[in-house]
Amino acid sequence: MLRVVSRKSGNLDTGSTQALSPGDEAALIARCRAGERAAQDLFYARFRRQVAATLYRVLGDRTDLDDLVQEVFVIAFRGLANFRGDARLSTWLYRVCVNVALGRMRLRSRRPQAFGVDDLEAASAKSVDPDRPETPERAMQRAQDRARVYRALDKMAPKKRIVLYLHEIEGLDLKEIAYLVDSNAVTVRTRLFYARKEFYKLVATDGDEQPAAGVADDDGDDADGGAP
Amino acid sequence: MSRHVAPARWAQLGRGKVSDGDRARMLAHADDCRDCARARDRVLGAVDAFAAITATPAPELGWDHIRARVYWATSSERRSRERTAEFAKVRRRRWALALVPAVAAAGAAGVMIAASGGGAPDEPRPVPATAVVTPSAPAPAPTPLRGVVTLAVGRVALDRAASPTEVMAGPVAVGSALTTTDGRVAVQFGEASSFALGPRSTVTVRRFDAAAIELAIVGDGELAIEVAPRAPGQRFTVDVGDRTVEVRGTAFEVRHRDGATEVACAHGLVALIDDRTGNEVLVGKAQTLTVADRAPLAGQSAVALDASGVAALTAELGPRLPGWTDASGIDRTSAPLAVRAPVGRAVRVDGVVVGAGEIALRVMAGRHLIETEVSAGRFGAGEWVTTATGALTRVEPPPEPVVPPSGARVRRAELASAVDHGQIAACIRSLAKQGIGDTHLELEVGVDASGALGFLNVVDTDLPASMAACVRDTVAAIQFRPGQAATFRYRFNF
């Protein structure tokens, strides 16, 4: 039913190559299924940056990123045999990335690791807004904001975190998210509602000993997404 | 003072999804409330940070190295698909090859005996492709070596041991025979020395001591070898069938398939020498050479390997354990671990995919997290295991929950026949009167074995809520017959 994941911002394929036509995509899949090494190399070369960028942005640091990229491609090459073509190849691969990232989040929640958002900051040190020149103060503020985002995400349950990330940061709609997390839109909507409340509360109270008296739990007015 | 503002409302304000009146009220409140002002700044900062996160490019990684590891992990699975048919074919061919010279020799012997009255003809016997690593200066009292299996994946055998776990337990010494069908085996015999068999290979260990290591590839096979840098003046040679490869401290692979020998060198220098003519071809760092068995070496030259090829070559050696002193030292510090995952299901050890299916590997003693893939890209809840030196730790992931045969089709048909279509039409009559069509409603229905409705949810519709409720109530009135429990979706298209 779902064919393409559209995105408000960012691009699944961060490489310079153009998107494959459906015919080329089908041919590439068939060659990969047949075990043709050159086709697998092409598949890998085309999607490796997309996979790495997705995992990097979802998780916020590059700890074990090599292993995760490897895992995604191993799963992808194995799973191509069962790929039915009900979504674009890049969308399907994005789904595998999401599942691998979810697995890593769950692993982290059981075995906390050093927080590595500094890596992400270093990688995207340039100013996002060209009209506003980067000043040391602004750079520091942006770094703090990003660190706060990932600190809050790290405190959330993986299922809520991934839904929030896909909607708020990647800009996907409910049906697209439902496909990626193998759920239905109603569940995603409910999960997103609670995830938003939790995330923004965590951001607002980040670093405080106890929640500030002035931070409301809920004002009962959620125009974007609405209550479940 | 007005009411405090919920943090999520600040995010909506940041996205312009708040009315002007609410916006003014919220900002006015924040001017008076220090906590809300701080929450506003943080939330708006986070919303701004989203754009920066989205624009973050992919970091530069060791792409070739990752590709090589992917190749290592997937190639054995890919070949396993070809194995069933090909393995039988290979065995038939070996039998045929073995019978032809025997019949020919017997026939020739008969002719010679008849002609001269005695003396068998000196027929050359088929020589198996052999890989021999031989120091040219033999030590006076060579110390026997013992290899340690560090990884065994899939269908492999070592002497009489025929499972990854048993292969892991057995030492690799003189006389050992290693065989792989769809699997791989990696053997370490020094700090930086190891060899690994690819799929569909058989290797016998003819000599294994400090002076010489002599391995023989029987028939077709793939053998990747890395030997530590040699001592001054020490030389190593590799014989492949009727050819010799001279190597020094290097990493290389010898492959004998379909009547051709392939030598690929990751680093160091290899010389492929024709034993009959003395011609030789050098294969240097990041080069490969493929020559048919009986083809002359003259005029042949090595070609360059690309970076991914070199990385794949190195990756094929498999894992090596650190801190090697000797094999018994590794026994004292490492622990064998056997994971019996379902066929084709990936296994992760401490977050790293090590293979699929039944796997045995050596890990350092301590706690490790073992996870098994339950569906594509999705790993089940991991299991922490504590491994002790020398003791085999077995991990058998719990079987996947057996899903009873779905009765969804039966129940769906039952719903379709039992639903009151007249009532359904009445539910949406007002839309029909307005000429509005092409609407739908999708239900998720759970029916237990007694026929009772477990749940009935509207999962997707574009009908007004009252009509959706009417349709749902109509379906809820259906009396299902006792039968198979099922959960299914049913879509009404109007």
PDB file of N, CA and C in Angstrom, chain A residues 9 35 37 40-41 44 48-49 56-57 62 65-67 70-71 75 78 99 104 107 110 120 128 145-146 150 168-169 184 186 200 203-204 206 208 212-216 219 221-224, chain B residues 3-4 7 9 11-12 15 17 35-36 38 42 45 50 52-54 56 58-61 63 66-67 69-71 77-78 81 312 344 346 348 351-353 369 371 373 377-379 384 459 489:
ATOM      1  N   SER A   9      12.042  17.323   5.287  1.00  0.00           N
ATOM      2  CA  SER A   9      13.403  17.842   5.250  1.00  0.00           C
ATOM      3  C   SER A   9      14.362  16.675   5.220  1.00  0.00           C
ATOM      4  N   GLY A  35      23.276 -13.178  -5.985  1.00  0.00           N
ATOM      5  CA  GLY A  35      24.592 -13.258  -5.345  1.00  0.00           C
ATOM      6  C   GLY A  35      25.692 -12.621  -6.152  1.00  0.00           C
ATOM      7  N   ARG A  37      28.389 -10.306  -6.969  1.00  0.00           N
ATOM      8  CA  ARG A  37      29.188  -9.459  -6.076  1.00  0.00           C
ATOM      9  C   ARG A  37      29.204  -8.004  -6.539  1.00  0.00           C
ATOM     10  N   GLN A  40      26.105  -6.299  -5.476  1.00  0.00           N
ATOM     11  CA  GLN A  40      26.114  -6.013  -4.040  1.00  0.00           C
ATOM     12  C   GLN A  40      27.026  -4.831  -3.730  1.00  0.00           C
ATOM     13  N   ASP A  41      28.134  -4.747  -4.447  1.00  0.00           N
ATOM     14  CA  ASP A  41      29.022  -3.601  -4.259  1.00  0.00           C
ATOM     15  C   ASP A  41      28.312  -2.305  -4.636  1.00  0.00           C
ATOM     16  N   TYR A  44      25.753  -1.479  -2.043  1.00  0.00           N
ATOM     17  CA  TYR A  44      26.432  -0.962  -0.851  1.00  0.00           C
ATOM     18  C   TYR A  44      26.910   0.468  -1.080  1.00  0.00           C
ATOM     19  N   ARG A  48      25.261   3.215   1.359  1.00  0.00           N
ATOM     20  CA  ARG A  48      26.020   3.173   2.608  1.00  0.00           C
ATOM     21  C   ARG A  48      25.934   4.489   3.375  1.00  0.00           C
ATOM     22  N   ARG A  49      26.018   5.618   2.650  1.00  0.00           N
ATOM     23  CA  ARG A  49      25.970   6.904   3.349  1.00  0.00           C
ATOM     24  C   ARG A  49      24.577   7.167   3.916  1.00  0.00           C
ATOM     25  N   TYR A  56      23.242   7.410  12.431  1.00  0.00           N
ATOM     26  CA  TYR A  56      23.960   8.446  13.165  1.00  0.00           C
ATOM     27  C   TYR A  56      22.991   9.460  13.767  1.00  0.00           C
ATOM     28  N   ARG A  57      22.013   9.852  12.963  1.00  0.00           N
ATOM     29  CA  ARG A  57      21.069  10.861  13.439  1.00  0.00           C
ATOM     30  C   ARG A  57      20.109  10.276  14.475  1.00  0.00           C
ATOM     31  N   ARG A  62      28.527   8.136  17.221  1.00  0.00           N
ATOM     32  CA  ARG A  62      29.063   7.185  16.262  1.00  0.00           C
ATOM     33  C   ARG A  62      29.702   5.972  16.920  1.00  0.00           C
ATOM     34  N   LEU A  65      29.187   2.621  15.180  1.00  0.00           N
ATOM     35  CA  LEU A  65      28.440   2.905  13.949  1.00  0.00           C
ATOM     36  C   LEU A  65      28.859   1.954  12.829  1.00  0.00           C
ATOM     37  N   ASP A  66      30.148   1.622  12.787  1.00  0.00           N
ATOM     38  CA  ASP A  66      30.622   0.672  11.772  1.00  0.00           C
ATOM     39  C   ASP A  66      29.869  -0.653  11.887  1.00  0.00           C
ATOM     40  N   ASP A  67      29.752  -1.122  13.123  1.00  0.00           N
ATOM     41  CA  ASP A  67      29.096  -2.414  13.342  1.00  0.00           C
ATOM     42  C   ASP A  67      27.627  -2.349  12.942  1.00  0.00           C
ATOM     43  N   GLN A  70      27.266  -2.331   9.212  1.00  0.00           N
ATOM     44  CA  GLN A  70      27.496  -3.710   8.756  1.00  0.00           C
ATOM     45  C   GLN A  70      26.238  -4.552   8.985  1.00  0.00           C
ATOM     46  N   GLU A  71      25.662  -4.400  10.156  1.00  0.00           N
ATOM     47  CA  GLU A  71      24.492  -5.199  10.504  1.00  0.00           C
ATOM     48  C   GLU A  71      23.333  -4.917   9.543  1.00  0.00           C
ATOM     49  N   ILE A  75      21.749  -7.745   7.053  1.00  0.00           N
ATOM     50  CA  ILE A  75      20.318  -8.040   7.108  1.00  0.00           C
ATOM     51  C   ILE A  75      19.676  -7.758   5.756  1.00  0.00           C
ATOM     52  N   ARG A  78      20.518 -10.386   3.185  1.00  0.00           N
ATOM     53  CA  ARG A  78      19.809 -11.624   3.489  1.00  0.00           C
ATOM     54  C   ARG A  78      18.312 -11.464   3.203  1.00  0.00           C
ATOM     55  N   ASN A  99      14.821  -0.612  12.553  1.00  0.00           N
ATOM     56  CA  ASN A  99      14.810  -1.790  13.431  1.00  0.00           C
ATOM     57  C   ASN A  99      16.159  -2.007  14.093  1.00  0.00           C
ATOM     58  N   ARG A 104      19.548  -1.297  19.003  1.00  0.00           N
ATOM     59  CA  ARG A 104      20.672  -0.688  19.710  1.00  0.00           C
ATOM     60  C   ARG A 104      20.183   0.147  20.897  1.00  0.00           C
ATOM     61  N   LEU A 107      19.463  -2.168  23.631  1.00  0.00           N
ATOM     62  CA  LEU A 107      20.718  -2.640  24.208  1.00  0.00           C
ATOM     63  C   LEU A 107      21.297  -1.590  25.131  1.00  0.00           C
ATOM     64  N   ARG A 110      19.733  -1.332  28.451  1.00  0.00           N
ATOM     65  CA  ARG A 110      20.151  -2.377  29.403  1.00  0.00           C
ATOM     66  C   ARG A 110      21.598  -2.198  29.819  1.00  0.00           C
ATOM     67  N   LEU A 120      28.412  14.197  17.176  1.00  0.00           N
ATOM     68  CA  LEU A 120      27.437  14.757  16.255  1.00  0.00           C
ATOM     69  C   LEU A 120      27.657  16.252  16.100  1.00  0.00           C
ATOM     70  N   VAL A 128      23.618  26.279  10.658  1.00  0.00           N
ATOM     71  CA  VAL A 128      22.532  25.820   9.826  1.00  0.00           C
ATOM     72  C   VAL A 128      21.921  26.973   9.047  1.00  0.00           C
ATOM     73  N   ASP A 145      21.710  22.817  22.904  1.00  0.00           N
ATOM     74  CA  ASP A 145      20.367  22.409  22.498  1.00  0.00           C
ATOM     75  C   ASP A 145      20.366  20.980  21.954  1.00  0.00           C
ATOM     76  N   ARG A 146      21.346  20.691  21.108  1.00  0.00           N
ATOM     77  CA  ARG A 146      21.409  19.338  20.540  1.00  0.00           C
ATOM     78  C   ARG A 146      21.671  18.297  21.625  1.00  0.00           C
ATOM     79  N   TYR A 150      19.259  14.995  22.671  1.00  0.00           N
ATOM     80  CA  TYR A 150      19.636  13.580  22.760  1.00  0.00           C
ATOM     81  C   TYR A 150      19.610  13.057  24.189  1.00  0.00           C
ATOM     82  N   GLU A 168       8.993  14.148  14.508  1.00  0.00           N
ATOM     83  CA  GLU A 168       9.410  15.518  14.827  1.00  0.00           C
ATOM     84  C   GLU A 168      10.680  15.928  14.077  1.00  0.00           C
ATOM     85  N   ILE A 169      11.598  14.995  13.919  1.00  0.00           N
ATOM     86  CA  ILE A 169      12.882  15.371  13.323  1.00  0.00           C
ATOM     87  C   ILE A 169      12.917  15.025  11.837  1.00  0.00           C
ATOM     88  N   ASN A 184       0.384   0.159  13.365  1.00  0.00           N
ATOM     89  CA  ASN A 184      -0.672   0.843  12.604  1.00  0.00           C
ATOM     90  C   ASN A 184      -0.727   2.304  13.008  1.00  0.00           C
ATOM     91  N   VAL A 186      -2.978   4.242  14.102  1.00  0.00           N
ATOM     92  CA  VAL A 186      -3.646   4.629  15.346  1.00  0.00           C
ATOM     93  C   VAL A 186      -2.702   4.448  16.527  1.00  0.00           C
ATOM     94  N   TYR A 200       9.148  16.792  25.544  1.00  0.00           N
ATOM     95  CA  TYR A 200       9.272  18.226  25.793  1.00  0.00           C
ATOM     96  C   TYR A 200       9.345  18.527  27.288  1.00  0.00           C
ATOM     97  N   VAL A 203      12.932  17.867  28.075  1.00  0.00           N
ATOM     98  CA  VAL A 203      13.762  18.974  27.587  1.00  0.00           C
ATOM     99  C   VAL A 203      13.625  20.169  28.518  1.00  0.00           C
ATOM    100  N   ALA A 204      12.412  20.467  28.911  1.00  0.00           N
ATOM    101  CA  ALA A 204      12.170  21.655  29.736  1.00  0.00           C
ATOM    102  C   ALA A 204      12.792  21.525  31.109  1.00  0.00           C
ATOM    103  N   ASP A 206      15.451  19.546  31.814  1.00  0.00           N
ATOM    104  CA  ASP A 206      16.758  18.918  31.690  1.00  0.00           C
ATOM    105  C   ASP A 206      17.742  19.520  32.691  1.00  0.00           C
ATOM    106  N   ASP A 208      17.572  19.796  35.802  1.00  0.00           N
ATOM    107  CA  ASP A 208      17.022  20.284  37.071  1.00  0.00           C
ATOM    108  C   ASP A 208      16.987  19.150  38.081  1.00  0.00           C
ATOM    109  N   ALA A 212      10.655  21.972  37.669  1.00  0.00           N
ATOM    110  CA  ALA A 212      10.311  23.306  38.149  1.00  0.00           C
ATOM    111  C   ALA A 212       8.807  23.396  38.379  1.00  0.00           C
ATOM    112  N   ALA A 213       8.477  24.209  39.386  1.00  0.00           N
ATOM    113  CA  ALA A 213       7.058  24.316  39.741  1.00  0.00           C
ATOM    114  C   ALA A 213       6.245  24.874  38.582  1.00  0.00           C
ATOM    115  N   GLY A 214       6.914  25.675  37.761  1.00  0.00           N
ATOM    116  CA  GLY A 214       6.178  26.333  36.689  1.00  0.00           C
ATOM    117  C   GLY A 214       6.020  25.509  35.430  1.00  0.00           C
ATOM    118  N   VAL A 215       6.584  24.290  35.407  1.00  0.00           N
ATOM    119  CA  VAL A 215       6.454  23.472  34.193  1.00  0.00           C
ATOM    120  C   VAL A 215       5.204  22.612  34.331  1.00  0.00           C
ATOM    121  N   ALA A 216       4.238  22.931  33.520  1.00  0.00           N
ATOM    122  CA  ALA A 216       2.963  22.226  33.633  1.00  0.00           C
ATOM    123  C   ALA A 216       3.080  20.818  33.075  1.00  0.00           C
ATOM    124  N   ASP A 219      -1.562  20.896  29.628  1.00  0.00           N
ATOM    125  CA  ASP A 219      -2.622  21.898  29.637  1.00  0.00           C
ATOM    126  C   ASP A 219      -3.824  21.423  28.830  1.00  0.00           C
ATOM    127  N   ASP A 221      -4.283  20.786  25.790  1.00  0.00           N
ATOM    128  CA  ASP A 221      -4.542  21.368  24.471  1.00  0.00           C
ATOM    129  C   ASP A 221      -3.421  20.970  23.540  1.00  0.00           C
ATOM    130  N   ASP A 222      -3.654  19.944  22.774  1.00  0.00           N
ATOM    131  CA  ASP A 222      -2.632  19.495  21.838  1.00  0.00           C
ATOM    132  C   ASP A 222      -3.229  19.539  20.439  1.00  0.00           C
ATOM    133  N   ALA A 223      -2.929  20.599  19.755  1.00  0.00           N
ATOM    134  CA  ALA A 223      -3.531  20.782  18.437  1.00  0.00           C
ATOM    135  C   ALA A 223      -2.841  19.959  17.368  1.00  0.00           C
ATOM    136  N   ASP A 224      -1.613  19.576  17.604  1.00  0.00           N
ATOM    137  CA  ASP A 224      -0.840  18.863  16.584  1.00  0.00           C
ATOM    138  C   ASP A 224      -0.793  17.380  16.913  1.00  0.00           C
TER     139      ASP A 224
ATOM    140  N   ARG B   3      -2.357  30.597  33.889  1.00  0.00           N
ATOM    141  CA  ARG B   3      -1.980  29.188  33.999  1.00  0.00           C
ATOM    142  C   ARG B   3      -0.604  28.937  33.395  1.00  0.00           C
ATOM    143  N   HIS B   4       0.176  27.987  34.007  1.00  0.00           N
ATOM    144  CA  HIS B   4       1.478  27.619  33.436  1.00  0.00           C
ATOM    145  C   HIS B   4       1.283  26.977  32.060  1.00  0.00           C
ATOM    146  N   PRO B   7       5.128  22.205  28.330  1.00  0.00           N
ATOM    147  CA  PRO B   7       6.280  22.281  27.411  1.00  0.00           C
ATOM    148  C   PRO B   7       5.904  21.985  25.963  1.00  0.00           C
ATOM    149  N   ARG B   9       3.352  22.740  24.424  1.00  0.00           N
ATOM    150  CA  ARG B   9       2.726  23.912  23.810  1.00  0.00           C
ATOM    151  C   ARG B   9       3.781  24.879  23.277  1.00  0.00           C
ATOM    152  N   ALA B  11       6.532  23.957  21.989  1.00  0.00           N
ATOM    153  CA  ALA B  11       6.958  23.393  20.704  1.00  0.00           C
ATOM    154  C   ALA B  11       5.977  23.772  19.609  1.00  0.00           C
ATOM    155  N   GLN B  12       4.689  23.741  19.954  1.00  0.00           N
ATOM    156  CA  GLN B  12       3.683  24.137  18.955  1.00  0.00           C
ATOM    157  C   GLN B  12       3.832  25.614  18.609  1.00  0.00           C
ATOM    158  N   ARG B  15       6.478  26.153  16.165  1.00  0.00           N
ATOM    159  CA  ARG B  15       6.141  25.731  14.800  1.00  0.00           C
ATOM    160  C   ARG B  15       5.001  26.571  14.221  1.00  0.00           C
ATOM    161  N   LYS B  17       1.929  26.832  15.375  1.00  0.00           N
ATOM    162  CA  LYS B  17       0.658  26.126  15.419  1.00  0.00           C
ATOM    163  C   LYS B  17      -0.205  26.593  16.590  1.00  0.00           C
ATOM    164  N   ASP B  35      10.158  30.037  35.539  1.00  0.00           N
ATOM    165  CA  ASP B  35      10.244  28.619  35.140  1.00  0.00           C
ATOM    166  C   ASP B  35       9.731  28.410  33.718  1.00  0.00           C
ATOM    167  N   CYS B  36       8.617  29.064  33.414  1.00  0.00           N
ATOM    168  CA  CYS B  36       8.064  28.895  32.070  1.00  0.00           C
ATOM    169  C   CYS B  36       8.961  29.542  31.016  1.00  0.00           C
ATOM    170  N   ARG B  38      12.174  29.706  31.163  1.00  0.00           N
ATOM    171  CA  ARG B  38      13.297  28.782  30.940  1.00  0.00           C
ATOM    172  C   ARG B  38      12.848  27.586  30.095  1.00  0.00           C
ATOM    173  N   ARG B  42      14.313  26.484  26.365  1.00  0.00           N
ATOM    174  CA  ARG B  42      14.865  25.137  26.107  1.00  0.00           C
ATOM    175  C   ARG B  42      14.089  24.413  25.005  1.00  0.00           C
ATOM    176  N   GLY B  45      14.743  25.975  21.691  1.00  0.00           N
ATOM    177  CA  GLY B  45      16.106  25.594  21.276  1.00  0.00           C
ATOM    178  C   GLY B  45      16.127  24.182  20.720  1.00  0.00           C
ATOM    179  N   PHE B  50      16.370  20.468  15.825  1.00  0.00           N
ATOM    180  CA  PHE B  50      15.911  19.407  14.928  1.00  0.00           C
ATOM    181  C   PHE B  50      16.441  19.618  13.517  1.00  0.00           C
ATOM    182  N   ALA B  52      19.089  21.185  12.575  1.00  0.00           N
ATOM    183  CA  ALA B  52      20.530  20.907  12.503  1.00  0.00           C
ATOM    184  C   ALA B  52      20.784  19.405  12.485  1.00  0.00           C
ATOM    185  N   ILE B  53      19.985  18.673  13.262  1.00  0.00           N
ATOM    186  CA  ILE B  53      20.165  17.212  13.306  1.00  0.00           C
ATOM    187  C   ILE B  53      19.822  16.605  11.948  1.00  0.00           C
ATOM    188  N   THR B  54      18.736  17.084  11.361  1.00  0.00           N
ATOM    189  CA  THR B  54      18.323  16.546  10.061  1.00  0.00           C
ATOM    190  C   THR B  54      19.374  16.798   8.995  1.00  0.00           C
ATOM    191  N   THR B  56      22.520  16.865   9.447  1.00  0.00           N
ATOM    192  CA  THR B  56      23.813  16.258   9.754  1.00  0.00           C
ATOM    193  C   THR B  56      24.183  15.227   8.688  1.00  0.00           C
ATOM    194  N   ALA B  58      26.365  12.121   6.781  1.00  0.00           N
ATOM    195  CA  ALA B  58      26.905  10.831   7.249  1.00  0.00           C
ATOM    196  C   ALA B  58      28.371  11.013   7.607  1.00  0.00           C
ATOM    197  N   PRO B  59      28.799  10.452   8.711  1.00  0.00           N
ATOM    198  CA  PRO B  59      30.225  10.541   9.047  1.00  0.00           C
ATOM    199  C   PRO B  59      31.047   9.648   8.120  1.00  0.00           C
ATOM    200  N   GLU B  60      32.295   9.978   8.014  1.00  0.00           N
ATOM    201  CA  GLU B  60      33.180   9.139   7.198  1.00  0.00           C
ATOM    202  C   GLU B  60      33.567   7.897   7.994  1.00  0.00           C
ATOM    203  N   LEU B  61      33.326   6.762   7.435  1.00  0.00           N
ATOM    204  CA  LEU B  61      33.636   5.496   8.114  1.00  0.00           C
ATOM    205  C   LEU B  61      34.603   4.698   7.250  1.00  0.00           C
ATOM    206  N   TRP B  63      34.617   2.523   4.961  1.00  0.00           N
ATOM    207  CA  TRP B  63      33.630   1.890   4.085  1.00  0.00           C
ATOM    208  C   TRP B  63      34.113   0.547   3.554  1.00  0.00           C
ATOM    209  N   ILE B  66      34.015  -2.109   6.225  1.00  0.00           N
ATOM    210  CA  ILE B  66      32.640  -2.544   6.508  1.00  0.00           C
ATOM    211  C   ILE B  66      32.156  -3.462   5.381  1.00  0.00           C
ATOM    212  N   ARG B  67      32.444  -3.065   4.133  1.00  0.00           N
ATOM    213  CA  ARG B  67      32.014  -3.887   2.995  1.00  0.00           C
ATOM    214  C   ARG B  67      32.609  -5.289   3.098  1.00  0.00           C
ATOM    215  N   ARG B  69      33.513  -6.854   5.784  1.00  0.00           N
ATOM    216  CA  ARG B  69      32.872  -7.621   6.852  1.00  0.00           C
ATOM    217  C   ARG B  69      31.475  -8.087   6.423  1.00  0.00           C
ATOM    218  N   VAL B  70      30.793  -7.253   5.680  1.00  0.00           N
ATOM    219  CA  VAL B  70      29.484  -7.663   5.169  1.00  0.00           C
ATOM    220  C   VAL B  70      29.655  -8.858   4.231  1.00  0.00           C
ATOM    221  N   TYR B  71      30.665  -8.772   3.401  1.00  0.00           N
ATOM    222  CA  TYR B  71      30.917  -9.863   2.469  1.00  0.00           C
ATOM    223  C   TYR B  71      31.206 -11.163   3.218  1.00  0.00           C
ATOM    224  N   GLU B  77      26.320 -17.590   3.503  1.00  0.00           N
ATOM    225  CA  GLU B  77      24.885 -17.834   3.331  1.00  0.00           C
ATOM    226  C   GLU B  77      24.526 -17.936   1.853  1.00  0.00           C
ATOM    227  N   ARG B  78      25.136 -17.056   1.075  1.00  0.00           N
ATOM    228  CA  ARG B  78      24.831 -17.066  -0.361  1.00  0.00           C
ATOM    229  C   ARG B  78      25.223 -18.407  -0.967  1.00  0.00           C
ATOM    230  N   ARG B  81      23.041 -21.573  -0.476  1.00  0.00           N
ATOM    231  CA  ARG B  81      21.900 -21.794  -1.362  1.00  0.00           C
ATOM    232  C   ARG B  81      22.304 -22.623  -2.576  1.00  0.00           C
ATOM    233  N   ALA B 312      38.189  -7.352   1.728  1.00  0.00           N
ATOM    234  CA  ALA B 312      37.489  -8.636   1.800  1.00  0.00           C
ATOM    235  C   ALA B 312      38.468  -9.771   2.058  1.00  0.00           C
ATOM    236  N   GLY B 344      19.696 -19.641   9.396  1.00  0.00           N
ATOM    237  CA  GLY B 344      19.502 -18.375   8.701  1.00  0.00           C
ATOM    238  C   GLY B 344      19.276 -17.185   9.601  1.00  0.00           C
ATOM    239  N   ALA B 346      20.475 -14.509  12.264  1.00  0.00           N
ATOM    240  CA  ALA B 346      21.737 -13.919  12.670  1.00  0.00           C
ATOM    241  C   ALA B 346      21.890 -13.969  14.182  1.00  0.00           C
ATOM    242  N   ARG B 348      24.028 -12.113  17.347  1.00  0.00           N
ATOM    243  CA  ARG B 348      24.873 -11.001  17.773  1.00  0.00           C
ATOM    244  C   ARG B 348      25.493 -11.343  19.114  1.00  0.00           C
ATOM    245  N   GLY B 351      26.555  -7.174  20.743  1.00  0.00           N
ATOM    246  CA  GLY B 351      26.142  -6.148  19.797  1.00  0.00           C
ATOM    247  C   GLY B 351      26.736  -6.272  18.416  1.00  0.00           C
ATOM    248  N   VAL B 352      27.559  -7.285  18.182  1.00  0.00           N
ATOM    249  CA  VAL B 352      28.187  -7.433  16.869  1.00  0.00           C
ATOM    250  C   VAL B 352      27.713  -8.732  16.230  1.00  0.00           C
ATOM    251  N   VAL B 353      27.253  -8.640  14.993  1.00  0.00           N
ATOM    252  CA  VAL B 353      26.796  -9.838  14.285  1.00  0.00           C
ATOM    253  C   VAL B 353      28.002 -10.721  13.967  1.00  0.00           C
ATOM    254  N   LEU B 369      26.526 -10.595  26.016  1.00  0.00           N
ATOM    255  CA  LEU B 369      25.118 -10.512  25.649  1.00  0.00           C
ATOM    256  C   LEU B 369      24.910 -11.214  24.309  1.00  0.00           C
ATOM    257  N   GLU B 371      22.270 -12.249  21.378  1.00  0.00           N
ATOM    258  CA  GLU B 371      20.957 -11.917  20.818  1.00  0.00           C
ATOM    259  C   GLU B 371      20.756 -12.682  19.516  1.00  0.00           C
ATOM    260  N   GLU B 373      18.342 -13.089  15.997  1.00  0.00           N
ATOM    261  CA  GLU B 373      17.404 -12.397  15.125  1.00  0.00           C
ATOM    262  C   GLU B 373      16.076 -13.149  15.120  1.00  0.00           C
ATOM    263  N   GLY B 377      16.207  -7.934  10.645  1.00  0.00           N
ATOM    264  CA  GLY B 377      16.667  -6.728  11.314  1.00  0.00           C
ATOM    265  C   GLY B 377      16.192  -6.577  12.731  1.00  0.00           C
ATOM    266  N   ARG B 378      15.418  -7.531  13.205  1.00  0.00           N
ATOM    267  CA  ARG B 378      14.839  -7.386  14.536  1.00  0.00           C
ATOM    268  C   ARG B 378      15.367  -8.499  15.432  1.00  0.00           C
ATOM    269  N   PHE B 379      16.033  -8.107  16.473  1.00  0.00           N
ATOM    270  CA  PHE B 379      16.609  -9.095  17.372  1.00  0.00           C
ATOM    271  C   PHE B 379      15.735  -9.209  18.617  1.00  0.00           C
ATOM    272  N   TRP B 384      22.001 -12.611  28.762  1.00  0.00           N
ATOM    273  CA  TRP B 384      23.347 -12.423  29.305  1.00  0.00           C
ATOM    274  C   TRP B 384      23.880 -13.783  29.752  1.00  0.00           C
ATOM    275  N   VAL B 459      -9.384   0.865  12.656  1.00  0.00           N
ATOM    276  CA  VAL B 459      -7.980   1.262  12.518  1.00  0.00           C
ATOM    277  C   VAL B 459      -7.781   2.307  11.427  1.00  0.00           C
ATOM    278  N   ARG B 489      -7.928  -8.273   9.840  1.00  0.00           N
ATOM    279  CA  ARG B 489      -8.457  -6.965   9.459  1.00  0.00           C
ATOM    280  C   ARG B 489      -9.493  -7.148   8.364  1.00  0.00           C
TER     281      ARG B 489
END
